[in-house]
Short mmCIF file of C-alpha atoms in Angstrom, two decimals:
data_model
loop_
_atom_site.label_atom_id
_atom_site.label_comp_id
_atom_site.label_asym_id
_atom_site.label_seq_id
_atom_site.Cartn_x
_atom_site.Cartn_y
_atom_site.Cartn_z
CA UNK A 29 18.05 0.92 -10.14
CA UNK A 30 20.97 2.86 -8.61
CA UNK A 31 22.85 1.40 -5.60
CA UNK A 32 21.94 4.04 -3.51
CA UNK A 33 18.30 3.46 -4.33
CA UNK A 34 18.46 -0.43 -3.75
CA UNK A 35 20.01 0.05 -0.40
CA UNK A 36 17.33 2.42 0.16
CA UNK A 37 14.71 -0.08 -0.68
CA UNK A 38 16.05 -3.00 1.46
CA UNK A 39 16.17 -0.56 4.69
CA UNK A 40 12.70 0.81 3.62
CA UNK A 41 11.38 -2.68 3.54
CA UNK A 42 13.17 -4.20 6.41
CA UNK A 43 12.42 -1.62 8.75
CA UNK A 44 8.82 -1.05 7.45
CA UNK A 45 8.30 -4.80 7.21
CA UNK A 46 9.41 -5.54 11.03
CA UNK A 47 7.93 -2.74 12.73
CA UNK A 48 4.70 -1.41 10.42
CA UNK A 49 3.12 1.45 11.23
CA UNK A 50 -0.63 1.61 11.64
CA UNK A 51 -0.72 -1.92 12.52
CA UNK A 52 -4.11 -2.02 14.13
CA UNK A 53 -8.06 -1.92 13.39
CA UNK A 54 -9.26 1.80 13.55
CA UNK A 55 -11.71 2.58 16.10
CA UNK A 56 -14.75 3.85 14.50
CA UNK A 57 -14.08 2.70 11.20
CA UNK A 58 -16.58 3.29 8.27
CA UNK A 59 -14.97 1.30 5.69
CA UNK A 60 -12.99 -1.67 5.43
CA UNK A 61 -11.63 -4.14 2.86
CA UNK A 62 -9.89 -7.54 2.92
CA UNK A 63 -7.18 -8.58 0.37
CA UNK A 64 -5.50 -11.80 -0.20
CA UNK A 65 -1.97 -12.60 -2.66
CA UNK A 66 -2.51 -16.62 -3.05
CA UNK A 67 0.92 -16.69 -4.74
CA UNK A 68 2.67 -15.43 -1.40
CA UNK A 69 -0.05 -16.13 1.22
CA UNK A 70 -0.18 -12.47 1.81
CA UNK A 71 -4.09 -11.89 3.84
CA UNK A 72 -5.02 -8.20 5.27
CA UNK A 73 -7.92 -6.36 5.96
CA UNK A 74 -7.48 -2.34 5.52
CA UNK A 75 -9.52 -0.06 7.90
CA UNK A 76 -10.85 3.42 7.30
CA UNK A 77 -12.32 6.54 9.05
CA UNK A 78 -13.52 8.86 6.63
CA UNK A 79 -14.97 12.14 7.58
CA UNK A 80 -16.69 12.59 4.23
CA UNK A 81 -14.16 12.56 1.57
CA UNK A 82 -11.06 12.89 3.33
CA UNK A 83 -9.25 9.24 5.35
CA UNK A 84 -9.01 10.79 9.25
CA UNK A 85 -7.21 7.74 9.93
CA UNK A 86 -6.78 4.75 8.46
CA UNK A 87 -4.82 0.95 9.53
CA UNK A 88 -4.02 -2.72 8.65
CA UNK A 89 -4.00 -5.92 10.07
CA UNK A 90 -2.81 -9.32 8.85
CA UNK A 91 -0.11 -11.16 8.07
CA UNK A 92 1.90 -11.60 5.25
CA UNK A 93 5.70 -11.07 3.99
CA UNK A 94 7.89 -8.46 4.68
CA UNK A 95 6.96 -6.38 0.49
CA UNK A 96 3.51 -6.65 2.14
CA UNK A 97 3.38 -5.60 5.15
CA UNK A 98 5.97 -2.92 4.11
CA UNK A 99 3.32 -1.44 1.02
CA UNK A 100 1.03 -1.52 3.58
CA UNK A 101 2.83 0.61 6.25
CA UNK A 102 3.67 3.34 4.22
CA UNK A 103 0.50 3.66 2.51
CA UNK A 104 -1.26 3.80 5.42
CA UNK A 105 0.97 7.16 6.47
CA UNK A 106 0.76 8.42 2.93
CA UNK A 107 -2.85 8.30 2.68
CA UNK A 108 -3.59 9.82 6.16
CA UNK A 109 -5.90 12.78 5.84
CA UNK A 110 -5.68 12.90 2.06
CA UNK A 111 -8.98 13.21 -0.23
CA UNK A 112 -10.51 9.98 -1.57
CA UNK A 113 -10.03 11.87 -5.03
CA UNK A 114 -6.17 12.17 -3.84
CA UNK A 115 -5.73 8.80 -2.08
CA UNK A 116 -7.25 7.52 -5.83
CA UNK A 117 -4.59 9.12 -8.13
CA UNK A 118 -1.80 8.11 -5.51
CA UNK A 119 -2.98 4.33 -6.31
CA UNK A 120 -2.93 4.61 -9.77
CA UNK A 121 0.56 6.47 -9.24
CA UNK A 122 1.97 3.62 -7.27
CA UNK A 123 0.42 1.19 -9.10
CA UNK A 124 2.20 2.08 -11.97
CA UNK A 125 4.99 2.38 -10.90
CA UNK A 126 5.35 -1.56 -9.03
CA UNK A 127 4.23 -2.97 -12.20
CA UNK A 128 5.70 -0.66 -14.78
CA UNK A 129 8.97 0.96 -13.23
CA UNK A 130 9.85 4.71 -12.80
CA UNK A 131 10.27 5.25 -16.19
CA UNK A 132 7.05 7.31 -17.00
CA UNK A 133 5.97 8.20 -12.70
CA UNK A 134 6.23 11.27 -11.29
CA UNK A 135 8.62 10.37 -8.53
CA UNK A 136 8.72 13.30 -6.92
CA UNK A 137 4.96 13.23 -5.87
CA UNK A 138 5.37 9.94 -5.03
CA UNK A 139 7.83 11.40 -1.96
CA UNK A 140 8.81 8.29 0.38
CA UNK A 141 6.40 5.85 -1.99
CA UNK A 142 9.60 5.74 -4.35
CA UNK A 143 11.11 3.22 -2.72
CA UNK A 144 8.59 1.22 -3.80
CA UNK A 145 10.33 1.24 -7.33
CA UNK A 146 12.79 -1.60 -6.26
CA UNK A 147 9.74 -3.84 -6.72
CA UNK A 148 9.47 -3.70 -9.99
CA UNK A 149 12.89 -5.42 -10.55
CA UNK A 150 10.96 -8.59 -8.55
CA UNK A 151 8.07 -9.04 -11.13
CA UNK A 152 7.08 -12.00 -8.72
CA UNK A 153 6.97 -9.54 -5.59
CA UNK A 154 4.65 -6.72 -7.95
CA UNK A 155 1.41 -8.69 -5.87
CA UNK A 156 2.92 -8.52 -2.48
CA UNK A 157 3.71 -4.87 -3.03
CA UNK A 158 0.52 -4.04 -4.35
CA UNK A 159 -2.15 -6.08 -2.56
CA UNK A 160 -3.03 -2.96 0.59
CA UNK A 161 -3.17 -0.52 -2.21
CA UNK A 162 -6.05 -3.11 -4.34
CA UNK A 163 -7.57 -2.88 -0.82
CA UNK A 164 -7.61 0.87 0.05
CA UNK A 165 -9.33 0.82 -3.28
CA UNK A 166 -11.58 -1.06 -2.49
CA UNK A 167 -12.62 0.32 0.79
CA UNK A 168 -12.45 3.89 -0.50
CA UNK A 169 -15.22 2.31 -2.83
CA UNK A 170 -17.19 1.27 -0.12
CA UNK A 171 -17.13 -2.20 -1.53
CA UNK A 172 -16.34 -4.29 1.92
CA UNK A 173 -15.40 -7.01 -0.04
CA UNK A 174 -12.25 -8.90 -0.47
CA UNK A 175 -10.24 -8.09 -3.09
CA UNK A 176 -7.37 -10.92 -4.52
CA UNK A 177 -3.78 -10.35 -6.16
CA UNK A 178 -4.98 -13.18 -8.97
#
């Protein structure tokens, strides 16, 4: 990873990490999923409002470490008022990307999600960093389950 790009990652993260956006329950929400990292102690519950396919507004609560909370955070603004079909491919997208590098990702649809490339260098942060995304899955599913890192 460039320089440039690490830096990049490290302000993405801190920032993102202190003050997350969407931090909050949604009010009238439809769907929901928990999801819980055991190896970093990482527990959140994602929130949804969907207005039949498309996320009208979506949150997280929890707690967990800065990678976490950070993931979290900018999916939640990434997904907003995207199709589930949409929100779907941008999981796999990131997905791939955390736990196999930019290497074969489309970085450019991935727009402010490529900072989330620095992860990949951590293969013991990959969980932390992916852990809201297992659980937008999930509640996209309508599964209202929990969903674990392990």
């Amino acid at each position: 990873m460039s320089s440039d790009l690490q830096d990049l990652y490290q302000e993405v993260v801190l920032e993102h990490g202190k003050r997350p956006r969407n931090f909050r329950e949604v009010e009238g929400a439809n769907r929901r999923a928990d999801g819980y990292n055991p190896l970093c102690g990482d527990q959140l519950t994602v929130t949804l409002r969907m207005d039949g396919d498309v996320i009208k507004d979506v949150g997280f609560v929890g707690q967990g470490c800065a990678i976490s909370r950070a993931s979290a955070s900018l999916m939640t603004g990434a997904v907003k008022e995207m199709s589930r079909a949409d929100a779907e491919r941008l999981f796999e997208l990131v997905h791939k990307l955390v736990t196999e590098g930019p290497a074969d990702v489309d970085m450019e649809a991935l727009g402010k999600l490529a900072v989330l490339s620095g992860v990949n260098e951590f293969p013991s942060r990959v969980k932390c960093a992916s852990l809201a995304w297992h659980a937008l899955r999930a509640a996209l599913e309508g599964k209202e389950s929990s969903v674990s890192t392990e």
